[in-house]
Every structure is written in C-alpha cells, then in structure tokens.
PDB file of C-alpha atoms in Angstrom:
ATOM      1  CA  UNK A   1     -63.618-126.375-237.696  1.00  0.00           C
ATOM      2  CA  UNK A   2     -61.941-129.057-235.190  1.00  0.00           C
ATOM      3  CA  UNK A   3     -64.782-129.937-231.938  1.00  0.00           C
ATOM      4  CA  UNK A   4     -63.246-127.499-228.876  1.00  0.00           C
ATOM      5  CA  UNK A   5     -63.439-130.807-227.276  1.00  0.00           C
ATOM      6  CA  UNK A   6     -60.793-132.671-229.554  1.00  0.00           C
ATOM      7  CA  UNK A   7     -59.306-129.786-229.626  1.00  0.00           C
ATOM      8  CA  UNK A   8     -58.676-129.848-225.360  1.00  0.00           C
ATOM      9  CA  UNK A   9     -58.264-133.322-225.342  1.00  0.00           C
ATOM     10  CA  UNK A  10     -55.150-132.796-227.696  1.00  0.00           C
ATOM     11  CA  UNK A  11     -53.738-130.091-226.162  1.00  0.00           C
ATOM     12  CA  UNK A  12     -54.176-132.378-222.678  1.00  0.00           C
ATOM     13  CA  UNK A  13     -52.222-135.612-224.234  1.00  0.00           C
ATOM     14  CA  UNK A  14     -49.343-133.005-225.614  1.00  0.00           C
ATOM     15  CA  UNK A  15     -49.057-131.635-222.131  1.00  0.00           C
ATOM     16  CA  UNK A  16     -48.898-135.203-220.654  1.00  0.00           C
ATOM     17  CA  UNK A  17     -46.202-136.990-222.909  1.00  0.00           C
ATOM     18  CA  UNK A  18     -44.349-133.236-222.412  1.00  0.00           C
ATOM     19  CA  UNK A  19     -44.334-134.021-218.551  1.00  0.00           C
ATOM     20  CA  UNK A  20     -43.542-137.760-219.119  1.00  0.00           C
ATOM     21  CA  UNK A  21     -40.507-136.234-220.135  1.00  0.00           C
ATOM     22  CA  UNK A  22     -39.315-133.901-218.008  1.00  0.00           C
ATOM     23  CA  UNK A  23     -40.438-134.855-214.727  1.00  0.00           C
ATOM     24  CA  UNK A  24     -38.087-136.514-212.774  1.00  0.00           C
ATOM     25  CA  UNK A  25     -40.540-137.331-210.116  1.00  0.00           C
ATOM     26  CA  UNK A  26     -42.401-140.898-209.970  1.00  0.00           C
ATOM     27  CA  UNK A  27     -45.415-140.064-208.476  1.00  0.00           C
ATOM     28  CA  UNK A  28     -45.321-137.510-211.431  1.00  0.00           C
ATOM     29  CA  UNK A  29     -44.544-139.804-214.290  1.00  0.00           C
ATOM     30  CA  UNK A  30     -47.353-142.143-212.884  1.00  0.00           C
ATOM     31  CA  UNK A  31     -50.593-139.053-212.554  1.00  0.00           C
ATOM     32  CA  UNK A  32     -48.607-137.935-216.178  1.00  0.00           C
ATOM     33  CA  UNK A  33     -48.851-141.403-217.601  1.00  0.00           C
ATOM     34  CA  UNK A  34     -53.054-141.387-216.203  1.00  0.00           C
ATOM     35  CA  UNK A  35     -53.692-138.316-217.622  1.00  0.00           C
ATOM     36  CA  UNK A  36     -51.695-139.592-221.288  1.00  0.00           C
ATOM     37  CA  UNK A  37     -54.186-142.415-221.076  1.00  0.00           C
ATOM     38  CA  UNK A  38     -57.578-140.323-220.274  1.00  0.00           C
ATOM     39  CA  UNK A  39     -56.724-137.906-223.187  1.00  0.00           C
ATOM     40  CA  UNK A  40     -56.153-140.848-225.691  1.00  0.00           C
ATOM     41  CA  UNK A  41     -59.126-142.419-224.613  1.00  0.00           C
ATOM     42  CA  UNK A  42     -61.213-139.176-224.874  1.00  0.00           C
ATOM     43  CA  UNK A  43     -59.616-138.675-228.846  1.00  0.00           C
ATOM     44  CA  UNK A  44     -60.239-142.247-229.255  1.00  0.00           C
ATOM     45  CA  UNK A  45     -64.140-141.219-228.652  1.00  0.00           C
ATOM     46  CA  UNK A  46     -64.271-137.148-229.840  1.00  0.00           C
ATOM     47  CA  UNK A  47     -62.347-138.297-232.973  1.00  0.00           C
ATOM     48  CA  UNK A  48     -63.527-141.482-233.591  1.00  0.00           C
ATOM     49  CA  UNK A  49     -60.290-143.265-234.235  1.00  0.00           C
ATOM     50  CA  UNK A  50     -59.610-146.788-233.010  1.00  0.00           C
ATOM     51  CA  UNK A  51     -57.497-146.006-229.614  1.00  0.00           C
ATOM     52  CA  UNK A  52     -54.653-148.670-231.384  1.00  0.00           C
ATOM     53  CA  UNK A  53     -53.918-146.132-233.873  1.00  0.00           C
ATOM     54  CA  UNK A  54     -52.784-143.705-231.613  1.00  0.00           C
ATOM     55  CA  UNK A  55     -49.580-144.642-231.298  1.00  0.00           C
ATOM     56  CA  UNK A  56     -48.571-142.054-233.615  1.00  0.00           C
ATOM     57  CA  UNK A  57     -49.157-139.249-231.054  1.00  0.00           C
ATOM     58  CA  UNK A  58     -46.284-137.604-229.096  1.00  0.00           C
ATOM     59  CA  UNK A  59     -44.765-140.168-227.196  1.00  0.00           C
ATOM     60  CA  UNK A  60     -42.373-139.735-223.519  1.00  0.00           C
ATOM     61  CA  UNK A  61     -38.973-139.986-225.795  1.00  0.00           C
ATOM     62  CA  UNK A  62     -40.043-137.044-228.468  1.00  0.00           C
ATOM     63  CA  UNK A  63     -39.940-134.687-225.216  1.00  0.00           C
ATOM     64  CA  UNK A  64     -41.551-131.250-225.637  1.00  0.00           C
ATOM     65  CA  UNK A  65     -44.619-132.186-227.873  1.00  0.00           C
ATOM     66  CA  UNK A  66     -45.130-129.989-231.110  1.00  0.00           C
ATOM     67  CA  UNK A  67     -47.351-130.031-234.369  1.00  0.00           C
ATOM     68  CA  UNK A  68     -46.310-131.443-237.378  1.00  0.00           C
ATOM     69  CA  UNK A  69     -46.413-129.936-240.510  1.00  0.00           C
ATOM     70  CA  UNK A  70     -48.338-130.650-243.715  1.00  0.00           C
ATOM     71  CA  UNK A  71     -47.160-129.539-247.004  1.00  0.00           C
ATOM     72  CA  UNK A  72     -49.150-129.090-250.029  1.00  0.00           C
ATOM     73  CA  UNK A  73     -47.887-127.832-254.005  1.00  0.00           C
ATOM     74  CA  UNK A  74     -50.079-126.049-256.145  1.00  0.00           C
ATOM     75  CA  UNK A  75     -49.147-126.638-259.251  1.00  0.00           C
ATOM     76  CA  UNK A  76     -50.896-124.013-262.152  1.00  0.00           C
ATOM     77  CA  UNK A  77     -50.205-124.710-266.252  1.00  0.00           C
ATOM     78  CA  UNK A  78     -52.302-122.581-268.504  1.00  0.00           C
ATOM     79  CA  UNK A  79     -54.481-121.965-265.567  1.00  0.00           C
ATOM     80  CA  UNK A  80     -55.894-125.437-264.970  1.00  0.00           C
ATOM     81  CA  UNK A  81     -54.520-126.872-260.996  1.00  0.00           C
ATOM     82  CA  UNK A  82     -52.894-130.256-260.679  1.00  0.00           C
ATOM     83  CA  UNK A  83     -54.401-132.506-258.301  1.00  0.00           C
ATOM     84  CA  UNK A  84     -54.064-136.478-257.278  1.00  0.00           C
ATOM     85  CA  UNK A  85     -56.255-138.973-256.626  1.00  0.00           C
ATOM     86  CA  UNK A  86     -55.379-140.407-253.196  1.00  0.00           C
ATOM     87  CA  UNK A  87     -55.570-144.331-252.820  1.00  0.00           C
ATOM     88  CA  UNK A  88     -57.088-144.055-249.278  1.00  0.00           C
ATOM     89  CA  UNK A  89     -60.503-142.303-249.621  1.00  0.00           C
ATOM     90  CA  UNK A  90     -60.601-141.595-253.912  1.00  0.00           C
ATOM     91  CA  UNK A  91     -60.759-138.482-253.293  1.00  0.00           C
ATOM     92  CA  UNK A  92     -58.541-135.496-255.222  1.00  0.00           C
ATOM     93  CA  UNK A  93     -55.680-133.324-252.986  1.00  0.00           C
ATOM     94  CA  UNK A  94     -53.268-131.027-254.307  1.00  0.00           C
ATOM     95  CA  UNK A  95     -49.873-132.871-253.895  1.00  0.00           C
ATOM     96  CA  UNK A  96     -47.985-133.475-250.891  1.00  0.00           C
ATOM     97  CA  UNK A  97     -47.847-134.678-247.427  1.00  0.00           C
ATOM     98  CA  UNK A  98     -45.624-134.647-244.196  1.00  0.00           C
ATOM     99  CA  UNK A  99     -42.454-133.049-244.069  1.00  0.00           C
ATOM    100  CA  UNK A 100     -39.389-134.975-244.032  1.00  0.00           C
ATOM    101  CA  UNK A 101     -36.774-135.029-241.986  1.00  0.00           C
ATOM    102  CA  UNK A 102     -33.570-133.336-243.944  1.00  0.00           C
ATOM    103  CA  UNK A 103     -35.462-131.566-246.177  1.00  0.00           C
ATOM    104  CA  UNK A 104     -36.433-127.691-246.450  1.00  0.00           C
ATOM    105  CA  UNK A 105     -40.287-127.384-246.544  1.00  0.00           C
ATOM    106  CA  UNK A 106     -39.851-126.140-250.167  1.00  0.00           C
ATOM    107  CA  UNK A 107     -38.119-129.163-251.048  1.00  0.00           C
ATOM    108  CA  UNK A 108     -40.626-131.381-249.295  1.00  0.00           C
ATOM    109  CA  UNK A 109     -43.626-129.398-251.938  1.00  0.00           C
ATOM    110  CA  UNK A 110     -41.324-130.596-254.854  1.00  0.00           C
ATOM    111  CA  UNK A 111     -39.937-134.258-253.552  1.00  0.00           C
ATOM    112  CA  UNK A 112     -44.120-135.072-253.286  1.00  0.00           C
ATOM    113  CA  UNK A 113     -44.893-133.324-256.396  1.00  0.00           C
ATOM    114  CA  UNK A 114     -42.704-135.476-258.095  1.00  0.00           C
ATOM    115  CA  UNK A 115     -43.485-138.952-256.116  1.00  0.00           C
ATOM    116  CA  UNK A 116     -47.475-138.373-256.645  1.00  0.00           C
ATOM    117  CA  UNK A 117     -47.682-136.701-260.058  1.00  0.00           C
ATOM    118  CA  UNK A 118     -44.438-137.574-261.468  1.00  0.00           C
ATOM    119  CA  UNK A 119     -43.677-133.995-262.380  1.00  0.00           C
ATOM    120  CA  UNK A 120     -40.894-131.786-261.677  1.00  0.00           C
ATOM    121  CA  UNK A 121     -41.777-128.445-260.069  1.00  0.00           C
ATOM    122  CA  UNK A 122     -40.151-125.271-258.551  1.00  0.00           C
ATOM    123  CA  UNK A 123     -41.486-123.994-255.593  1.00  0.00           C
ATOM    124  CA  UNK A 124     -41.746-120.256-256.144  1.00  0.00           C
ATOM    125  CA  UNK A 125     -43.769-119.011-252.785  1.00  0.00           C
ATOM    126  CA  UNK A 126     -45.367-119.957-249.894  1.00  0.00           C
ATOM    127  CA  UNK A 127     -48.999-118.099-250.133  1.00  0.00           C
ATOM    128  CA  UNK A 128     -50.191-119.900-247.091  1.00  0.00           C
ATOM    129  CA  UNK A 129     -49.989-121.447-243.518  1.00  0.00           C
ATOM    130  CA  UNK A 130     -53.323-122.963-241.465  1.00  0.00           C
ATOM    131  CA  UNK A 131     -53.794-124.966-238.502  1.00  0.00           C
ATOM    132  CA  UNK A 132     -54.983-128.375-239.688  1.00  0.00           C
ATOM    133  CA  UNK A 133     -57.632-127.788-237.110  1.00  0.00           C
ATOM    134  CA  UNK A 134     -59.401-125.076-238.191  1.00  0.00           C
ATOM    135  CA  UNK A 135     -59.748-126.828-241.856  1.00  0.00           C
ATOM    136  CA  UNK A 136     -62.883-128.233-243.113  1.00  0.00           C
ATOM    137  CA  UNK A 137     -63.221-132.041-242.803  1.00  0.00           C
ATOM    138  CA  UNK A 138     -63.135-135.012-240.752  1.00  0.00           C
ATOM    139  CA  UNK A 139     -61.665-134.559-237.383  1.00  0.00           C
ATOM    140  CA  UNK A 140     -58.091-135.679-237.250  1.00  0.00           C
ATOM    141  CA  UNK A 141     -56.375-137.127-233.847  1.00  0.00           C
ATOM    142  CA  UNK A 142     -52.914-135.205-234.938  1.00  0.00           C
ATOM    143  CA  UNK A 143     -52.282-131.610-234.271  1.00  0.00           C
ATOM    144  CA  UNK A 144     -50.313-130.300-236.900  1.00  0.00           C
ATOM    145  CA  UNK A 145     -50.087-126.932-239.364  1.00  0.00           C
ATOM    146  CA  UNK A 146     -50.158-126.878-243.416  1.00  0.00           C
ATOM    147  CA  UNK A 147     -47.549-124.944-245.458  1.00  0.00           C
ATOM    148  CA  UNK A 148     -49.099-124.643-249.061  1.00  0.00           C
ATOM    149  CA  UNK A 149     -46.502-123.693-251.680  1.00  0.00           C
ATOM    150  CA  UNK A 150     -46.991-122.189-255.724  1.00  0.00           C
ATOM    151  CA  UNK A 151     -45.229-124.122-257.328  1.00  0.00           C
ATOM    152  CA  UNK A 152     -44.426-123.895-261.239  1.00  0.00           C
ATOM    153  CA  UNK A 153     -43.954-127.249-263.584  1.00  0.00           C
ATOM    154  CA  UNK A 154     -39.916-127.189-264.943  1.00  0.00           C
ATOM    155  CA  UNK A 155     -41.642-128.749-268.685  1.00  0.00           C
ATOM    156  CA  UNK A 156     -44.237-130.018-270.398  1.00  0.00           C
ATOM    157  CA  UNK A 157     -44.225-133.258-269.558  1.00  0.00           C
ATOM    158  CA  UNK A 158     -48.073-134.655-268.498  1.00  0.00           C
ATOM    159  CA  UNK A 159     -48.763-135.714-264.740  1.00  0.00           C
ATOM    160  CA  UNK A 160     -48.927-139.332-263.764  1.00  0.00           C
ATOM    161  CA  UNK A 161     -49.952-141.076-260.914  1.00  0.00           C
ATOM    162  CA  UNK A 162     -47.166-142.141-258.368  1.00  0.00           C
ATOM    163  CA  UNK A 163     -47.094-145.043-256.028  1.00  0.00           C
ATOM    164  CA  UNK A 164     -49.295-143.529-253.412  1.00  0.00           C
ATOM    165  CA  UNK A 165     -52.176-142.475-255.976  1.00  0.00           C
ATOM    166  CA  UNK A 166     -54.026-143.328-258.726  1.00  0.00           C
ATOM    167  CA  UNK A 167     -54.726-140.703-261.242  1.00  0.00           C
ATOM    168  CA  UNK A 168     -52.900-137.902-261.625  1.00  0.00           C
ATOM    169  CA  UNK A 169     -53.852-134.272-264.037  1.00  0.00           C
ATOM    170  CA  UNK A 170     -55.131-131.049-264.154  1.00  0.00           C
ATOM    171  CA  UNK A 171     -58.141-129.406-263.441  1.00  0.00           C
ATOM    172  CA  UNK A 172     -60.176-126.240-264.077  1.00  0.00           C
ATOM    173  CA  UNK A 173     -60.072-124.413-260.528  1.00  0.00           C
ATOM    174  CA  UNK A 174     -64.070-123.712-261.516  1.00  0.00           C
ATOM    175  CA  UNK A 175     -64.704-127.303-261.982  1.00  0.00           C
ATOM    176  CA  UNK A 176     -62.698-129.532-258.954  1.00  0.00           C
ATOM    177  CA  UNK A 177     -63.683-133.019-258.458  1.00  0.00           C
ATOM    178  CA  UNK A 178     -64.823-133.899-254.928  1.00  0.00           C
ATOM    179  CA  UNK A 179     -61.707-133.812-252.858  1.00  0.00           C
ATOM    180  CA  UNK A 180     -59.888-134.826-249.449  1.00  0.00           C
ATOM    181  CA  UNK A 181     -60.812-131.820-247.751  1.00  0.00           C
ATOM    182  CA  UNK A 182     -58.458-132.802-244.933  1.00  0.00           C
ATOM    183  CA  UNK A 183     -55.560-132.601-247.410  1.00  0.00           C
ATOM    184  CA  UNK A 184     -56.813-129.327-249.509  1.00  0.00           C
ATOM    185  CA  UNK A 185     -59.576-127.999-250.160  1.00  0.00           C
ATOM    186  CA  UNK A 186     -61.155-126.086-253.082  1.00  0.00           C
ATOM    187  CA  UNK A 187     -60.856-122.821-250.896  1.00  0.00           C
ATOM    188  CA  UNK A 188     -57.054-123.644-250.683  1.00  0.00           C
ATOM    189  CA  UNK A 189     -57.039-123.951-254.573  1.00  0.00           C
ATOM    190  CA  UNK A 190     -58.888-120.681-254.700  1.00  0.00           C
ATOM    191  CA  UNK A 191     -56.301-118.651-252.643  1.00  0.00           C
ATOM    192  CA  UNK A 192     -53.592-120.105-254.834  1.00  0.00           C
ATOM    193  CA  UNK A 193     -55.187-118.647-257.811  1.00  0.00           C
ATOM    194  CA  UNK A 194     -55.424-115.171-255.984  1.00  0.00           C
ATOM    195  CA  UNK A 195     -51.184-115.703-255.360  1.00  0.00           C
ATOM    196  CA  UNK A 196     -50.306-116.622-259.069  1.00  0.00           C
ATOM    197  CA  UNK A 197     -52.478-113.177-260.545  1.00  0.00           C
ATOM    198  CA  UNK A 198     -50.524-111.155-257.625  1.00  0.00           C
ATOM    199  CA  UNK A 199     -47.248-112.735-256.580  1.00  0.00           C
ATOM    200  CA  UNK A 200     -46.147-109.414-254.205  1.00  0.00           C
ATOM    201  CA  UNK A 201     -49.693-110.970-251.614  1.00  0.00           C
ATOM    202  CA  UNK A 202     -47.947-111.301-248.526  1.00  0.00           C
ATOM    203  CA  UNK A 203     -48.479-115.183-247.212  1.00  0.00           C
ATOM    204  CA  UNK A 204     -51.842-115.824-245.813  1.00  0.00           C
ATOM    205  CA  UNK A 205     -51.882-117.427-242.170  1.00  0.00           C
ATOM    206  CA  UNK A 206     -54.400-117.970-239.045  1.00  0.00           C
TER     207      UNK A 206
END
C-alpha cells in the first residue's frame, strides 16, 4: 500500500499542472507553478526518486491530469503461467506494460505478449482492474491503474525472451520465482487462476 503521503503529494502535483492549464490568470500560473514545484520536490523525497526523473509527470500542455494505465497478460498452457524476466531489476512479471496510444487495451495485452515472450495470444477477458497504488511494492512517483487480461496462447510454439527481457517461460502458479511486484504480483497470478476455472467471475476491481 502507497505512503498517504505520496499519495497527497501526487494528487497535489496533478492538481497543479491541471491549473497550469486552465488558468488564465498570471498571478495564478505563478502560485500553480510553486505549488508544481513543492509537490515534485516532496515525491522526489516520499518516493525516493531523483527529482530529474520527474519529468515524466503531468506536465502544463497534457491539461486535465489523469492516471495512466498498466496492462498485464496472463497467459495459462496446461496450467503452468507465463512470465518474463525484466532487464531492469531481474525480477519475473507477467507480460506487458503501458498502453499505447491507438491501440484497444486488449490489443495492448497481446502487442506486449508478443514483444516480451514472442508468443501470440488472444485476449479472452479482463478479470481485473487495481490502482497501482494500492499494490504491493516499491513506491512509484506515477499515478496510474492496471488492467490485467486472460489471455490464451494461438499455438504451441515455446516463449522467448524479447528485446526488453531476458528469459522468457512458464511457471507453476505454486512455485513463482521472485518477481517485480510493482508489475504483478503472485496474488495477481492467483486471481487469474480463479478466472480461467470460472470464466462467468465478474471482473475484480478496487
């Protein structure tokens, strides 16, 4: 579970590059353009990230600041999960990442499916949607939900990795390697499992 603190100090920098955007006033802009800086600084500290790198928050020209989305595939054969080794931390995720501009978030699952595991899927269903925040891990300076798809392999063909990971296969859901719990977690695998023995589960969400 995200620090409340972050957790305010994100919400505070959303609200600021929201009125950098709107406001037409310049003694607005200016107390909206303190209060941007203040709340970077303060995720720089609560979420220990290098202030430089947080460029990638919502900036004046996005206007009205929202979450971005996460999407994850889990991908079941015989009963054994498919998950990639990440090159960042060496840690095992189920595949995927940020959605794509142009694409459906089904078709985001199965483009990052294919680019880290080199297998083609179908996603079937979405079985669940978190906030990032409320997911165990490191804290994260981003705000932004997860969309988990099922997702079922169109042949036989084995998993390998992609350019943005190094190993690539599948995996009894009883015995996961340590993984990127800021990507998935062995919970998320878990609930996936639940999905594929009873596909009419409505879609779990917080």
């Amino acid at each position: 579970m995200e620090d409340i603190w972050l957790s305010y100090a994100k919400r505070l920098q959303a609200l600021a590059a929201t009125g950098l955007h709107y406001s037409p006033d310049a003694f607005d802009q200016e107390r909206f353009a303190e209060i941007d800086g203040i709340a970077r600084e303060m995720i720089s500290r609560l979420g220990q990230v290098p202030v430089q790198q947080l460029a990638g928050l919502a900036e004046p020209h996005e206007g009205y600041a929202t979450p971005k989305i996460d999407i994850r595939a889990a991908v079941f054969r015989e009963g054994r999960v498919l998950l990639v080794r990440e090159k960042v931390d060496g840690r095992w995720t189920m595949p995927g990442g940020f959605a794509d501009i142009g694409y459906t978030a089904s078709e985001v699952a199965v483009k990052e499916t294919w680019e880290e595991a080199t297998l083609r899927v179908e996603a079937s269903k979405l079985y669940e949607i978190r906030h990032r925040a409320k997911q165990p891990g490191a804290p994260d300076y981003r705000d932004f939900y997860k969309f988990f798809f099922l997702c079922t392999p169109e042949d036989d063909a084995p998993p390998q990795a992609g350019p943005e990971t190094t190993d690539a296969r599948f995996f009894d859901p009883e015995d996961l390697p340590p993984m990127s719990l800021g990507r998935s977690s062995p919970a998320d695998v878990a609930r996936a499992l639940v999905h594929l023995r009873a596909p009419q589960m409505l879609t779990d969400w917080d």
